[in-house]
Coordinates of C-alpha atoms in Angstrom, one line a residue:
Chain V
X356 CA 67.6 55.6 -107.9
X357 CA 70.4 57.9 -106.9
X358 CA 71.2 57.4 -103.3
X359 CA 73.0 60.3 -101.7
X360 CA 75.7 59.2 -99.3
X361 CA 74.0 59.4 -95.9
X362 CA 76.6 59.0 -93.2
X363 CA 73.9 58.1 -90.7
X364 CA 72.8 55.0 -92.5
X365 CA 74.5 51.9 -94.0
X366 CA 74.8 52.8 -97.7
X367 CA 74.5 50.7 -100.7
X368 CA 76.1 51.4 -104.1
X369 CA 75.9 55.0 -105.4
X370 CA 73.5 54.2 -108.2
X371 CA 70.9 51.5 -108.4
X372 CA 67.7 51.2 -110.3
X373 CA 64.5 49.3 -110.1
X374 CA 64.5 46.0 -112.1
X375 CA 63.0 46.2 -115.5
X376 CA 60.8 43.3 -116.5
X377 CA 60.5 41.9 -120.0
X378 CA 57.0 41.5 -121.5
X379 CA 55.9 44.8 -120.0
X380 CA 53.0 46.1 -122.0
X381 CA 53.4 49.8 -122.6
X382 CA 50.0 51.3 -122.9
X383 CA 48.8 54.8 -122.2
X384 CA 46.7 54.8 -119.1
X385 CA 43.4 55.7 -120.9
X386 CA 43.6 52.6 -123.1
X387 CA 44.0 50.2 -120.2
X388 CA 40.7 48.5 -119.5
X389 CA 40.6 47.4 -115.9
X390 CA 38.0 45.3 -114.2
X391 CA 37.5 45.3 -110.5
X392 CA 37.4 41.8 -109.1
X393 CA 36.2 40.8 -105.6
X394 CA 33.9 43.8 -105.1
X395 CA 31.5 46.2 -106.9
X396 CA 32.4 49.7 -108.1
X397 CA 30.4 51.1 -105.2
X398 CA 32.0 49.0 -102.5
X399 CA 34.9 49.9 -100.3
X400 CA 37.6 47.4 -99.4
X401 CA 37.1 45.4 -96.2
X402 CA 38.6 47.2 -93.2
X403 CA 40.5 45.7 -90.4
X404 CA 41.0 48.2 -87.6
X405 CA 42.8 47.5 -84.4
X406 CA 43.2 50.2 -81.8
X407 CA 45.8 50.1 -79.0
X408 CA 48.4 48.0 -80.8
X409 CA 51.4 50.3 -79.8
X410 CA 51.7 50.0 -76.0
X411 CA 54.3 52.8 -75.8
X412 CA 52.0 55.5 -77.2
X413 CA 49.1 57.3 -75.5
X414 CA 46.8 56.0 -78.3
X415 CA 47.3 54.0 -81.4
X416 CA 45.6 52.3 -84.3
X417 CA 46.5 49.9 -87.1
X418 CA 44.4 49.8 -90.2
X419 CA 44.5 47.2 -93.0
X420 CA 42.5 47.4 -96.2
X421 CA 43.5 44.6 -98.5
X422 CA 47.0 45.7 -99.5
X423 CA 47.1 49.0 -97.6
X424 CA 48.7 48.8 -94.1
X425 CA 49.1 51.9 -91.9
X426 CA 50.2 52.1 -88.3
X427 CA 49.3 55.3 -86.4
X428 CA 50.2 56.5 -82.9
X429 CA 49.3 59.5 -80.9
X430 CA 51.4 61.2 -78.3
X431 CA 49.9 64.0 -76.3
X432 CA 48.9 66.3 -75.2
X433 CA 52.6 67.2 -74.7
X434 CA 54.2 70.4 -73.8
X435 CA 54.7 72.7 -76.8
X436 CA 58.4 73.5 -77.5
X437 CA 57.4 76.9 -78.9
X438 CA 57.8 79.7 -76.4
X439 CA 54.9 81.7 -77.9
X440 CA 51.8 81.2 -75.9
X441 CA 48.8 79.8 -77.9
X442 CA 45.4 79.5 -76.4
X443 CA 44.5 76.5 -78.6
X444 CA 46.6 73.4 -78.8
X445 CA 48.4 72.4 -81.9
X446 CA 47.9 69.3 -84.0
X447 CA 51.0 68.0 -85.6
X448 CA 50.8 65.2 -88.1
X449 CA 53.8 63.4 -89.5
X450 CA 53.7 60.7 -92.2
X451 CA 56.4 58.4 -93.1
X452 CA 56.6 55.8 -95.9
X453 CA 58.5 52.7 -95.1
X454 CA 61.1 52.1 -97.9
X455 CA 59.5 48.9 -99.0
X456 CA 55.9 50.2 -99.0
X457 CA 55.6 51.1 -102.7
X458 CA 56.4 49.4 -105.9
X459 CA 59.6 51.5 -106.4
X460 CA 61.8 51.6 -103.3
X461 CA 61.4 54.9 -101.5
X462 CA 64.4 56.6 -100.0
X463 CA 64.3 56.9 -96.2
X464 CA 64.7 60.6 -96.6
X465 CA 61.5 62.5 -96.4
X466 CA 60.1 64.2 -99.5
X467 CA 57.2 66.3 -100.6
X468 CA 54.7 63.4 -100.9
X469 CA 54.9 62.7 -97.2
X470 CA 54.3 66.3 -96.4
X471 CA 51.2 66.6 -98.7
X472 CA 49.6 63.5 -97.2
X473 CA 50.3 64.8 -93.7
X474 CA 48.7 68.2 -94.5
X475 CA 45.6 66.5 -95.9
X476 CA 45.2 64.3 -92.8
X477 CA 45.8 67.3 -90.5
X478 CA 43.1 69.3 -92.3
X479 CA 40.7 66.3 -92.0
X480 CA 41.2 66.0 -88.2
X481 CA 41.6 69.7 -87.2
X482 CA 37.9 70.5 -86.9
X483 CA 37.2 67.3 -84.9
X484 CA 39.6 67.8 -81.9
X485 CA 38.6 70.2 -79.1
X486 CA 41.9 72.1 -79.2
X487 CA 40.6 74.8 -76.8
X488 CA 41.0 72.2 -74.0
X489 CA 44.7 72.0 -74.5
X490 CA 46.4 75.4 -74.4
X491 CA 50.2 75.4 -74.8
X492 CA 50.1 71.8 -75.8
X493 CA 50.8 69.8 -78.9
X494 CA 49.2 66.6 -79.9
X495 CA 51.6 64.6 -82.1
X496 CA 50.2 62.1 -84.6
X497 CA 52.7 59.8 -86.3
X498 CA 51.8 57.6 -89.2
X499 CA 54.0 54.9 -90.8
X500 CA 52.8 53.5 -94.1
X501 CA 53.9 49.9 -94.2
X502 CA 52.3 49.1 -97.5
X503 CA 50.7 51.6 -99.8
X504 CA 48.1 51.2 -102.5
X505 CA 47.3 54.6 -104.0
X506 CA 47.8 58.0 -102.5
X507 CA 44.0 58.6 -102.2
X508 CA 43.8 55.4 -100.2
X509 CA 46.7 56.5 -98.0
X510 CA 45.0 59.8 -97.1
X511 CA 41.6 58.1 -96.5
X512 CA 42.9 55.2 -94.4
X513 CA 45.4 57.4 -92.7
X514 CA 42.7 59.8 -91.4
X515 CA 40.6 56.9 -90.3
X516 CA 43.5 55.4 -88.4
X517 CA 44.5 58.8 -86.9
X518 CA 40.9 59.5 -85.7
X519 CA 40.8 56.0 -84.1
X520 CA 44.1 56.6 -82.4
X521 CA 43.0 59.9 -81.1
X522 CA 39.9 58.3 -79.6
X523 CA 42.0 55.5 -78.2
X524 CA 44.2 58.1 -76.5
X525 CA 41.2 59.6 -74.8
X526 CA 41.6 63.1 -76.4
X527 CA 38.5 65.3 -76.4
X528 CA 36.9 65.3 -79.8
X529 CA 33.6 66.5 -81.3
X530 CA 33.3 63.3 -83.3
X531 CA 35.1 60.6 -85.2
X532 CA 36.4 61.5 -88.6
X533 CA 36.1 59.0 -91.5
X534 CA 37.2 59.4 -95.0
X535 CA 36.5 57.9 -98.4
X536 CA 37.9 58.4 -101.8
X537 CA 36.3 58.2 -105.2
X538 CA 37.7 58.1 -108.7
X539 CA 36.0 59.1 -111.9
X540 CA 36.7 56.5 -114.6
X541 CA 34.9 57.2 -117.8
X542 CA 31.4 58.0 -116.7
X543 CA 31.5 55.8 -113.6
X544 CA 32.3 56.6 -110.0
X545 CA 34.6 54.0 -108.5
X546 CA 34.7 54.1 -104.7
X547 CA 37.9 53.5 -102.9
X548 CA 40.3 53.2 -105.9
X549 CA 43.5 51.3 -105.8
X550 CA 46.7 52.6 -107.3
X551 CA 46.0 51.0 -110.6
X552 CA 42.5 52.3 -110.8
X553 CA 43.4 55.9 -109.8
X554 CA 46.1 55.9 -112.5
X555 CA 43.4 55.4 -115.2
X556 CA 41.0 57.9 -113.6
X557 CA 40.4 61.4 -115.0
X558 CA 39.9 62.8 -111.5
X559 CA 39.8 61.7 -107.9
X560 CA 38.1 63.1 -104.8
X561 CA 38.6 62.4 -101.1
X562 CA 36.0 63.4 -98.6
X563 CA 36.6 63.5 -94.9
X564 CA 33.6 64.1 -92.6
X565 CA 32.2 63.4 -89.2
X566 CA 29.1 61.3 -89.9
X567 CA 27.8 61.6 -86.3
X568 CA 27.5 65.3 -86.7
X569 CA 26.9 65.4 -90.4
X570 CA 29.8 67.8 -90.9
X571 CA 32.4 67.7 -93.7
X572 CA 35.9 68.5 -92.5
X573 CA 37.9 68.2 -95.7
X574 CA 37.4 67.8 -99.4
X575 CA 40.5 67.1 -101.6
X576 CA 40.0 66.9 -105.3
X577 CA 42.5 66.4 -108.1
X578 CA 42.2 65.9 -111.8
X579 CA 39.3 66.8 -114.0
X580 CA 35.8 66.3 -112.7
X581 CA 32.6 68.1 -113.8
X582 CA 30.8 70.0 -111.1
X583 CA 27.7 67.8 -111.2
X584 CA 30.0 64.7 -110.9
X585 CA 31.7 66.3 -107.9
X586 CA 28.4 66.5 -106.1
X587 CA 27.7 62.9 -107.0
X588 CA 31.1 61.9 -105.7
X589 CA 30.5 63.7 -102.4
X590 CA 27.1 62.0 -102.0
X591 CA 28.6 58.5 -102.7
X592 CA 31.5 59.2 -100.3
X593 CA 29.2 60.5 -97.6
X594 CA 27.2 57.2 -97.6
X595 CA 30.3 55.1 -97.4
X596 CA 31.7 57.3 -94.6
X597 CA 28.7 56.5 -92.5
X598 CA 29.3 52.8 -93.0
X599 CA 33.0 53.2 -92.1
X600 CA 31.9 55.1 -88.9
X601 CA 30.1 52.1 -87.6
X602 CA 33.1 49.9 -88.2
X603 CA 35.4 52.4 -86.3
X604 CA 32.9 52.7 -83.4
X605 CA 32.6 48.9 -83.1
X606 CA 36.4 48.5 -83.1
X607 CA 36.8 51.1 -80.4
X608 CA 34.1 49.5 -78.3
X609 CA 35.6 46.0 -78.6
X610 CA 39.0 47.4 -77.7
X611 CA 37.6 49.1 -74.6
X612 CA 35.8 45.9 -73.5
X613 CA 39.1 44.0 -73.8
X614 CA 40.9 46.5 -71.6
X615 CA 38.5 45.9 -68.7
Chain C
X922 CA 46.0 45.7 -64.3
X923 CA 45.4 49.1 -65.9
X924 CA 47.2 49.1 -69.2
X925 CA 48.6 52.7 -69.2
X926 CA 49.1 55.5 -66.8
X927 CA 46.3 58.1 -67.5
X928 CA 47.8 61.0 -69.5
X929 CA 48.9 64.1 -67.6
X930 CA 46.1 66.3 -68.8
X931 CA 43.3 64.6 -66.9
X932 CA 39.7 65.1 -68.2
X933 CA 37.5 67.5 -66.2
X934 CA 35.6 64.7 -64.5
X935 CA 38.7 62.8 -63.2
X936 CA 37.6 62.9 -59.6
X937 CA 34.2 61.4 -60.5
X938 CA 35.9 58.7 -62.5
X939 CA 38.2 57.7 -59.6
X940 CA 35.4 57.4 -57.2
X941 CA 33.6 54.9 -59.4
X942 CA 36.7 52.6 -59.8
X943 CA 37.0 49.4 -57.9
X944 CA 39.6 48.9 -55.2
X945 CA 41.7 46.8 -57.5
X946 CA 41.7 49.5 -60.2
X947 CA 42.7 52.2 -57.7
X948 CA 45.6 50.0 -56.5
X949 CA 46.6 49.5 -60.1
X950 CA 46.7 53.3 -60.7
X951 CA 48.8 53.7 -57.5
X952 CA 51.2 51.1 -58.7
X953 CA 51.5 52.7 -62.1
X954 CA 52.1 56.1 -60.4
X955 CA 54.8 54.6 -58.2
X956 CA 56.5 53.2 -61.2
X957 CA 56.5 56.5 -63.0
X958 CA 57.9 58.4 -60.0
X959 CA 60.3 55.8 -58.6
X960 CA 61.2 53.4 -61.3
X961 CA 64.3 52.0 -59.7
X962 CA 62.7 51.2 -56.3
X963 CA 59.8 49.7 -58.2
X964 CA 62.0 47.2 -60.0
X965 CA 64.1 46.5 -56.9
X966 CA 60.9 45.5 -55.0
X967 CA 60.0 43.0 -57.6
X968 CA 63.4 41.5 -57.9
X969 CA 63.6 41.0 -54.1
X970 CA 60.7 38.6 -54.6
X971 CA 62.6 36.9 -57.5
X972 CA 60.1 38.1 -60.1
X973 CA 60.0 40.8 -62.8
X974 CA 57.3 43.4 -63.2
X975 CA 55.7 41.7 -66.2
X976 CA 55.5 38.4 -64.3
X977 CA 58.6 36.7 -65.8
X978 CA 61.3 35.0 -63.8
X979 CA 64.9 36.3 -63.5
X980 CA 67.7 34.1 -64.8
X981 CA 68.2 32.2 -61.6
X982 CA 67.0 28.8 -62.7
X983 CA 68.7 28.0 -66.0
X984 CA 66.0 25.6 -67.0
X985 CA 63.1 28.1 -66.7
X986 CA 61.7 29.1 -70.1
X987 CA 59.6 31.7 -68.5
X988 CA 62.4 34.2 -68.4
X989 CA 61.9 35.0 -72.1
X990 CA 58.9 36.7 -73.8
X991 CA 56.7 35.0 -76.4
X992 CA 58.0 35.3 -79.9
X993 CA 55.7 35.5 -82.9
X994 CA 56.8 35.5 -86.5
X995 CA 54.7 36.2 -89.6
X996 CA 56.3 36.2 -93.1
X997 CA 55.3 37.4 -96.6
X998 CA 52.5 39.7 -95.7
X999 CA 53.8 42.8 -97.6
X1000 CA 53.1 42.4 -101.3
X1001 CA 55.1 45.4 -102.5
X1002 CA 58.3 43.9 -101.0
X1003 CA 60.2 40.9 -102.3
X1004 CA 60.4 39.4 -98.9
X1005 CA 59.0 40.5 -95.6
X1006 CA 58.6 39.5 -92.0
X1007 CA 56.8 40.8 -88.9
X1008 CA 58.3 39.8 -85.6
X1009 CA 56.7 40.3 -82.2
X1010 CA 58.8 39.7 -79.0
X1011 CA 56.3 40.4 -76.2
X1012 CA 55.1 43.9 -77.2
X1013 CA 58.1 44.9 -79.2
X1014 CA 57.0 44.8 -82.9
X1015 CA 59.4 45.0 -85.9
X1016 CA 58.5 44.9 -89.6
X1017 CA 61.2 44.1 -92.1
X1018 CA 60.8 44.5 -95.9
X1019 CA 63.3 43.7 -98.6
X1020 CA 63.5 45.5 -101.9
X1021 CA 66.0 44.4 -104.6
X1022 CA 67.5 46.7 -107.2
X1023 CA 70.1 46.4 -109.9
X1024 CA 73.4 48.1 -109.9
X1025 CA 77.0 47.8 -111.1
X1026 CA 79.3 45.9 -108.8
X1027 CA 82.4 47.6 -107.3
X1028 CA 85.6 47.5 -109.2
X1029 CA 87.4 45.7 -106.3
X1030 CA 84.7 43.0 -106.1
X1031 CA 83.3 42.5 -109.6
X1032 CA 81.6 39.2 -108.6
X1033 CA 79.7 40.4 -105.6
X1034 CA 76.3 42.0 -105.0
X1035 CA 75.3 44.1 -102.0
X1036 CA 73.4 43.6 -98.8
X1037 CA 72.3 46.8 -97.2
X1038 CA 70.5 46.5 -93.8
X1039 CA 69.1 49.4 -92.1
X1040 CA 66.8 49.9 -89.1
X1041 CA 64.5 52.8 -88.6
X1042 CA 63.3 53.9 -85.2
X1043 CA 60.4 56.3 -86.1
X1044 CA 58.8 58.7 -83.7
X1045 CA 55.8 56.4 -83.8
X1046 CA 57.4 53.6 -81.8
X1047 CA 58.3 55.3 -78.5
X1048 CA 57.9 58.7 -76.9
X1049 CA 61.7 59.0 -76.6
X1050 CA 62.2 59.4 -80.4
X1051 CA 61.5 62.6 -82.3
X1052 CA 61.0 62.8 -86.1
X1053 CA 64.2 63.5 -87.9
X1054 CA 67.4 61.9 -89.1
X1055 CA 68.4 58.5 -87.5
X1056 CA 69.3 58.9 -83.8
X1057 CA 72.5 57.5 -82.3
X1058 CA 70.7 54.4 -81.2
X1059 CA 69.4 53.7 -84.7
X1060 CA 72.8 54.1 -86.2
X1061 CA 74.4 51.8 -83.6
X1062 CA 71.7 49.2 -84.2
X1063 CA 72.1 49.4 -88.0
X1064 CA 75.9 48.9 -87.7
X1065 CA 75.5 45.9 -85.3
X1066 CA 73.0 44.3 -87.7
X1067 CA 75.3 44.9 -90.6
X1068 CA 78.1 43.1 -88.8
X1069 CA 75.7 40.3 -87.7
X1070 CA 74.4 39.7 -91.2
X1071 CA 77.7 40.1 -92.9
X1072 CA 79.2 36.9 -91.3
X1073 CA 78.9 34.9 -94.5
X1074 CA 75.3 33.8 -94.1
X1075 CA 74.4 35.1 -97.5
X1076 CA 76.8 34.5 -100.3
X1077 CA 77.3 37.9 -102.0
X1078 CA 78.6 36.2 -105.1
X1079 CA 75.2 34.6 -105.6
X1080 CA 73.8 38.1 -106.0
X1081 CA 76.0 38.7 -109.1
X1082 CA 74.2 38.7 -112.4
X1083 CA 77.1 39.4 -114.7
X1084 CA 80.7 39.7 -113.4
X1085 CA 81.7 43.3 -113.4
X1086 CA 78.6 44.5 -115.2
X1087 CA 75.5 43.9 -113.2
X1088 CA 74.5 42.7 -109.7
X1089 CA 71.7 42.7 -107.3
X1090 CA 71.6 45.0 -104.3
X1091 CA 69.2 43.9 -101.5
X1092 CA 67.9 46.7 -99.3
X1093 CA 66.9 45.2 -96.1
X1094 CA 64.9 47.8 -94.2
X1095 CA 63.4 47.2 -90.8
X1096 CA 60.9 49.5 -89.1
X1097 CA 60.2 49.3 -85.4
X1098 CA 56.5 49.8 -84.8
X1099 CA 56.5 49.3 -81.0
X1100 CA 59.6 49.8 -78.9
X1101 CA 59.3 47.7 -75.7
X1102 CA 62.9 46.7 -75.2
X1103 CA 65.3 44.2 -76.9
X1104 CA 64.9 45.7 -80.4
X1105 CA 68.2 44.2 -81.6
X1106 CA 67.0 40.6 -81.1
X1107 CA 63.7 41.3 -82.8
X1108 CA 65.2 43.1 -85.7
X1109 CA 67.8 40.5 -86.4
X1110 CA 65.1 37.8 -86.3
X1111 CA 62.9 39.8 -88.6
X1112 CA 65.7 40.4 -91.1
X1113 CA 66.7 36.8 -91.2
X1114 CA 63.1 35.6 -91.7
X1115 CA 62.6 38.2 -94.4
X1116 CA 65.7 37.1 -96.2
X1117 CA 64.6 33.5 -96.2
X1118 CA 61.2 34.7 -97.6
X1119 CA 62.8 36.5 -100.6
X1120 CA 62.1 35.2 -104.1
X1121 CA 64.6 36.8 -106.5
X1122 CA 63.4 37.1 -110.1
X1123 CA 65.5 35.7 -112.9
X1124 CA 67.7 38.3 -114.4
X1125 CA 69.7 38.3 -117.7
X1126 CA 72.3 40.8 -118.7
X1127 CA 72.3 41.8 -122.3
X1128 CA 75.9 42.7 -123.2
X1129 CA 74.9 44.5 -126.5
X1130 CA 72.4 46.8 -124.9
X1131 CA 74.3 47.0 -121.6
X1132 CA 71.2 46.4 -119.6
X1133 CA 69.7 43.9 -117.3
X1134 CA 66.2 42.5 -118.0
X1135 CA 64.3 40.5 -115.5
X1136 CA 61.6 37.9 -116.2
X1137 CA 58.5 37.2 -114.2
X1138 CA 58.1 33.5 -113.5
X1139 CA 54.4 33.6 -114.6
X1140 CA 55.3 34.8 -118.1
X1141 CA 58.2 32.5 -118.7
X1142 CA 58.2 29.3 -116.6
X1143 CA 61.7 28.3 -117.9
X1144 CA 63.2 31.2 -115.9
X1145 CA 61.8 30.8 -112.4
X1146 CA 62.4 33.0 -109.4
X1147 CA 64.9 31.6 -107.0
X1148 CA 65.3 31.7 -103.2
X1149 CA 68.5 33.4 -101.9
X1150 CA 71.6 31.2 -101.4
X1151 CA 71.6 31.3 -97.6
X1152 CA 73.8 29.1 -95.6
X1153 CA 71.5 27.6 -93.0
X1154 CA 74.3 26.8 -90.7
X1155 CA 75.4 30.4 -90.3
X1156 CA 71.9 31.9 -89.7
X1157 CA 72.4 34.2 -86.7
X1158 CA 70.1 34.5 -83.7
X1159 CA 70.6 37.1 -81.0
X1160 CA 69.9 36.9 -77.3
X1161 CA 70.2 39.9 -75.1
X1162 CA 70.5 40.3 -71.4
X1163 CA 70.8 43.1 -68.9
X1164 CA 72.3 43.3 -65.5
X1165 CA 70.6 45.4 -62.9
X1166 CA 72.4 46.8 -59.8
X1167 CA 75.3 44.5 -60.4
X1168 CA 73.5 41.4 -59.1
X1169 CA 70.4 40.6 -61.2
X1170 CA 70.7 39.0 -64.6
X1171 CA 67.6 39.8 -66.7
X1172 CA 67.1 38.1 -70.0
X1173 CA 65.2 39.9 -72.7
X1174 CA 64.7 43.2 -70.9
X1175 CA 61.6 45.4 -71.6
X1176 CA 61.8 49.1 -72.2
X1177 CA 61.1 50.0 -68.6
X1178 CA 63.9 47.7 -67.4
X1179 CA 66.3 48.8 -70.1
X1180 CA 66.5 52.3 -68.9
X1181 CA 67.6 51.0 -65.4
X1182 CA 70.3 48.6 -66.6
X1183 CA 74.0 49.2 -66.0
X1184 CA 75.3 46.4 -68.2
X1185 CA 74.0 45.1 -71.5
X1186 CA 75.2 41.7 -72.8
X1187 CA 74.4 40.4 -76.2
X1188 CA 75.1 36.9 -77.5
X1189 CA 74.7 35.9 -81.2
X1190 CA 74.6 32.1 -81.9
X1191 CA 74.5 30.3 -85.3
X1192 CA 72.2 27.4 -86.1
X1193 CA 74.4 24.9 -84.3
X1194 CA 74.5 26.9 -81.1
X1195 CA 78.1 28.0 -81.8
X1196 CA 78.9 31.5 -80.6
X1197 CA 79.3 33.9 -83.5
X1198 CA 79.6 37.1 -81.5
X1199 CA 79.4 38.4 -78.0
X1200 CA 79.2 42.0 -76.7
X1201 CA 79.2 43.3 -73.2
X1202 CA 78.7 46.9 -72.5
X1203 CA 79.3 47.6 -68.8
X1204 CA 80.9 45.9 -65.8
X1205 CA 79.0 42.7 -65.4
X1206 CA 77.9 41.0 -62.3
X1207 CA 79.6 41.7 -58.9
X1208 CA 77.5 39.5 -56.7
X1209 CA 77.8 36.0 -57.9
X1210 CA 75.7 34.4 -55.2
X1211 CA 72.7 36.2 -56.6
X1212 CA 73.0 34.4 -59.9
X1213 CA 71.7 31.2 -58.3
X1214 CA 72.4 27.7 -59.6
X1215 CA 75.3 27.4 -62.0
X1216 CA 75.4 25.5 -65.3
X1217 CA 76.3 22.1 -63.9
X1218 CA 74.5 22.6 -60.6
X1219 CA 77.8 23.9 -59.2
X1220 CA 77.7 26.7 -56.6
X1221 CA 77.6 29.9 -58.6
X1222 CA 80.8 31.2 -57.2
X1223 CA 82.5 28.7 -59.5
X1224 CA 80.8 30.3 -62.5
X1225 CA 83.4 32.3 -64.6
X1226 CA 81.3 35.4 -64.9
X1227 CA 78.0 36.7 -66.2
X1228 CA 79.1 36.3 -69.8
X1229 CA 79.5 32.5 -69.5
X1230 CA 76.1 32.2 -67.9
X1231 CA 74.5 34.3 -70.6
X1232 CA 76.0 32.1 -73.3
X1233 CA 74.6 29.0 -71.6
X1234 CA 71.2 30.6 -71.2
X1235 CA 71.2 31.7 -74.8
X1236 CA 72.0 28.1 -76.0
X1237 CA 69.1 26.8 -74.0
X1238 CA 66.7 29.4 -75.4
X1239 CA 68.0 28.9 -79.0
X1240 CA 67.0 25.2 -78.9
X1241 CA 63.4 26.3 -78.3
X1242 CA 63.4 29.3 -80.7
X1243 CA 65.0 27.7 -83.7
X1244 CA 62.1 25.4 -84.3
X1245 CA 59.8 28.4 -84.4
X1246 CA 62.0 30.2 -86.9
X1247 CA 62.3 27.3 -89.3
X1248 CA 58.6 26.4 -89.1
X1249 CA 57.3 29.8 -89.9
X1250 CA 59.8 31.0 -92.5
X1251 CA 59.8 28.6 -95.4

């Protein structure tokens, strides 16, 4: 990995690369036959969700799903630096990968992947926040991905954490947003795929919705999925989202009880 | 006590909420408002009673362990990193992860690898940071950590794979998750615990192909992963203090205290409580009487200055902390 000399950081050598391991089996993704241990194809990974972990923020949440760890904090409503008057508040989402979060070390400089995840999460949350109550204000949502396991997982867990953090901050919302991802592998739909599983999939779909209101806020699909399969994916995700919603609600309730 | 000041944009039913609160909750909100409006007087009132806002004592009695916040260490939780540690000092939370890559050593030092520490203060950890390039504070912290870790604790020649051809570079990255003061101590502890947690895979340099190949210990048990060659004696531990209004010595300051300090003193000790480094930014203590009992129960006016007192306090604290570091980071 070429590291540009950044005078604001301690720099290592100019050029360093990820260690290559012997006995690495080189197979094309479609030939790899993976089995899912510990859970069924239609199960999501167990969620650990803790609101209020970051005392300095207005609201915060930490989510852990097996090997996915994301911390989220919400600051706001804060004054908008823009001079232009806007009737509705702005929702600003920023995502950052920690350098040690992925298999290959990520440079601390931000790149396009951070941005695309931030946009996906912002789209998922935009319809749920009552922005008309916050004119001239910005609500900042910052996420740090401490350990990542698949981009779809990041987007899904990130939006769950962000929605929990918004609730923890007491920001007016229409409902809690939950997300779930599905991968199409062969003819099966695998819910909540890991990095390895989504690499072998022909297509993935992420659904964000507000189960309490029965409204879909965002659908993000990539790869090759037949239209009938897409509808099946959305139905599967929708059921899971309802399950996740009860987990989130319980976590927020427990956290509120502990504050008293 | 209410955990946070209600945010400035109050909900439409704020007045209804207030009337349904108990007297204790209303007092708590008044106290939180006072702290937001007059932080200095708020702290002064507490220190007059010889106590700090979070209930800890000041550094008057040298034997009192209550002046320091609780420390929690958790290692090895991040599977994508070679070594990792999560440290919590009170509410300050720091995560450190280590990634190793292969590179060519420098021409001047062909037998040495590299240790590259960096700390990141993301916008997530505190309202005073905005997203963007590392702030001045982050840069200063990274530089101080680089100096603290570069004291010889880790032998750089142990990171060499083949002299002049191939060496390991360890990227030690710390991310602050919650900024509640004393980030330097927490980050140094996290980096040290993460380094002790690292298992470096076995690497062979192939001179014909000019490349390095690593082996996983599961596939070839004759080439096991190894721990880093760390000199236990030289492991640094940092202890930071602040001086408020020239007369109160506050060990392990929180974020609200930090903004009001005029002097910041940092002491780094090695495993045998020998001083590795000290730094004092600011004038120190003017009013010696306020420091209370001296080291050998002498009247405090005999005490050399705040720095000596800090060093003795740090040594006392280190005896307690070192057991925790060694117990949790094997």
